[in-house]
Amino acid sequence: MTSRNEQLAALDRQHVFHSWSAQASLNPLPLAGGLGCEVWDADGHRYLDFSSQLVNVNIGHQHPRIVEAIQRQAAELSTVAPAHANETRAHAAQLILEQAP
């Protein structure tokens, strides 16, 4: 019997194009979840995430305030094209620029 990790890895390899990777030699680790500085695979093995998923979650996986903010925004407007104005994006840019020199 194959493990859940093996099943997910096979499904991923069959259908997902991973940019910046040689597809034939790719062996992705199937991640099923994360919390704080840990992630776990589909078979329940836990790992310390030393890469912070390539720095895009350096506040930690599933931070409650971030999850709540995403849910709130998704209920209002989940996406907007770059050519359109949006209050949330404008406010986020304002907060970033206030910190910039």
Short mmCIF file of C-alpha atoms in Angstrom, two decimals:
data_model
loop_
_atom_site.label_atom_id
_atom_site.label_comp_id
_atom_site.label_asym_id
_atom_site.label_seq_id
_atom_site.Cartn_x
_atom_site.Cartn_y
_atom_site.Cartn_z
CA MET A 1 0.00 0.00 0.00
CA THR A 2 1.36 3.41 -0.90
CA SER A 3 1.48 6.17 1.69
CA ARG A 4 -0.60 9.32 1.41
CA ASN A 5 2.64 11.23 0.74
CA GLU A 6 3.44 8.97 -2.22
CA GLN A 7 -0.08 9.36 -3.61
CA LEU A 8 0.04 13.16 -3.35
CA ALA A 9 3.54 13.37 -4.80
CA ALA A 10 2.47 11.25 -7.79
CA LEU A 11 -0.65 13.38 -8.34
CA ASP A 12 1.45 16.54 -8.12
CA ARG A 13 4.10 15.27 -10.55
CA GLN A 14 1.41 14.23 -13.02
CA HIS A 15 -0.47 17.55 -13.07
CA VAL A 16 1.60 20.44 -11.67
CA PHE A 17 4.29 22.37 -13.51
CA HIS A 18 6.91 23.54 -10.99
CA SER A 19 8.70 26.55 -12.39
CA TRP A 20 12.48 26.67 -11.98
CA SER A 21 12.64 22.87 -11.71
CA ALA A 22 13.78 20.05 -13.94
CA GLN A 23 10.45 18.23 -14.01
CA ALA A 24 11.88 14.74 -14.56
CA SER A 25 14.03 14.87 -11.41
CA LEU A 26 11.50 16.62 -9.17
CA ASN A 27 10.57 14.87 -5.94
CA PRO A 28 8.37 17.33 -3.99
CA LEU A 29 7.61 16.85 -0.31
CA PRO A 30 3.80 16.81 0.00
CA LEU A 31 2.85 19.26 2.76
CA ALA A 32 -0.59 18.92 4.30
CA GLY A 33 -0.50 21.72 6.85
CA GLY A 34 1.49 24.06 9.00
CA LEU A 35 1.35 26.03 12.21
CA GLY A 36 3.87 28.56 13.43
CA CYS A 37 7.36 27.36 12.48
CA GLU A 38 6.31 23.76 11.73
CA VAL A 39 4.87 22.02 8.69
CA TRP A 40 3.68 18.43 8.36
CA ASP A 41 3.26 16.02 5.52
CA ALA A 42 0.24 13.94 4.58
CA ASP A 43 1.52 11.01 6.65
CA GLY A 44 1.78 13.15 9.79
CA HIS A 45 5.56 13.63 9.90
CA ARG A 46 6.41 17.05 11.35
CA TYR A 47 9.24 19.30 10.12
CA LEU A 48 10.75 22.54 11.37
CA ASP A 49 10.35 25.03 8.51
CA PHE A 50 13.80 26.60 8.32
CA SER A 51 12.96 28.38 5.04
CA SER A 52 9.70 30.04 6.16
CA GLN A 53 8.35 28.75 2.84
CA LEU A 54 10.86 30.96 1.03
CA VAL A 55 10.26 33.98 3.33
CA ASN A 56 6.61 34.55 2.42
CA VAL A 57 5.38 33.28 5.80
CA ASN A 58 8.11 34.55 8.12
CA ILE A 59 5.39 35.48 10.64
CA GLY A 60 4.57 31.77 10.89
CA HIS A 61 2.17 29.37 9.23
CA GLN A 62 -1.54 29.93 9.90
CA HIS A 63 -1.05 33.00 12.11
CA PRO A 64 -4.59 33.66 13.43
CA ARG A 65 -4.58 37.38 12.59
CA ILE A 66 -3.41 36.72 9.03
CA VAL A 67 -5.96 33.92 8.50
CA GLU A 68 -8.75 36.17 9.80
CA ALA A 69 -7.66 39.06 7.57
CA ILE A 70 -7.56 36.78 4.50
CA GLN A 71 -11.03 35.43 5.29
CA ARG A 72 -12.41 38.96 5.77
CA GLN A 73 -10.92 40.20 2.49
CA ALA A 74 -12.01 37.09 0.54
CA ALA A 75 -15.60 37.68 1.66
CA GLU A 76 -15.40 41.25 0.35
CA LEU A 77 -13.32 40.94 -2.85
CA SER A 78 -10.91 38.07 -3.46
CA THR A 79 -8.97 39.58 -6.35
CA VAL A 80 -8.68 42.70 -8.47
CA ALA A 81 -6.77 43.31 -11.69
CA PRO A 82 -3.68 45.55 -11.48
CA ALA A 83 -5.40 48.18 -13.65
CA HIS A 84 -8.16 48.80 -11.06
CA ALA A 85 -8.07 50.76 -7.83
CA ASN A 86 -8.96 49.05 -4.57
CA GLU A 87 -9.16 50.46 -1.04
CA THR A 88 -7.40 47.52 0.65
CA ARG A 89 -4.48 47.52 -1.77
CA ALA A 90 -4.15 51.31 -1.58
CA HIS A 91 -4.16 51.21 2.23
CA ALA A 92 -1.58 48.40 2.31
CA ALA A 93 0.68 50.36 -0.05
CA GLN A 94 0.26 53.46 2.13
CA LEU A 95 1.33 51.52 5.26
CA ILE A 96 4.38 50.13 3.44
CA LEU A 97 5.41 53.54 2.13
CA GLU A 98 5.09 55.06 5.61
CA GLN A 99 7.85 52.66 6.70
CA ALA A 100 10.05 53.32 3.67
CA PRO A 101 12.78 55.97 3.86
#
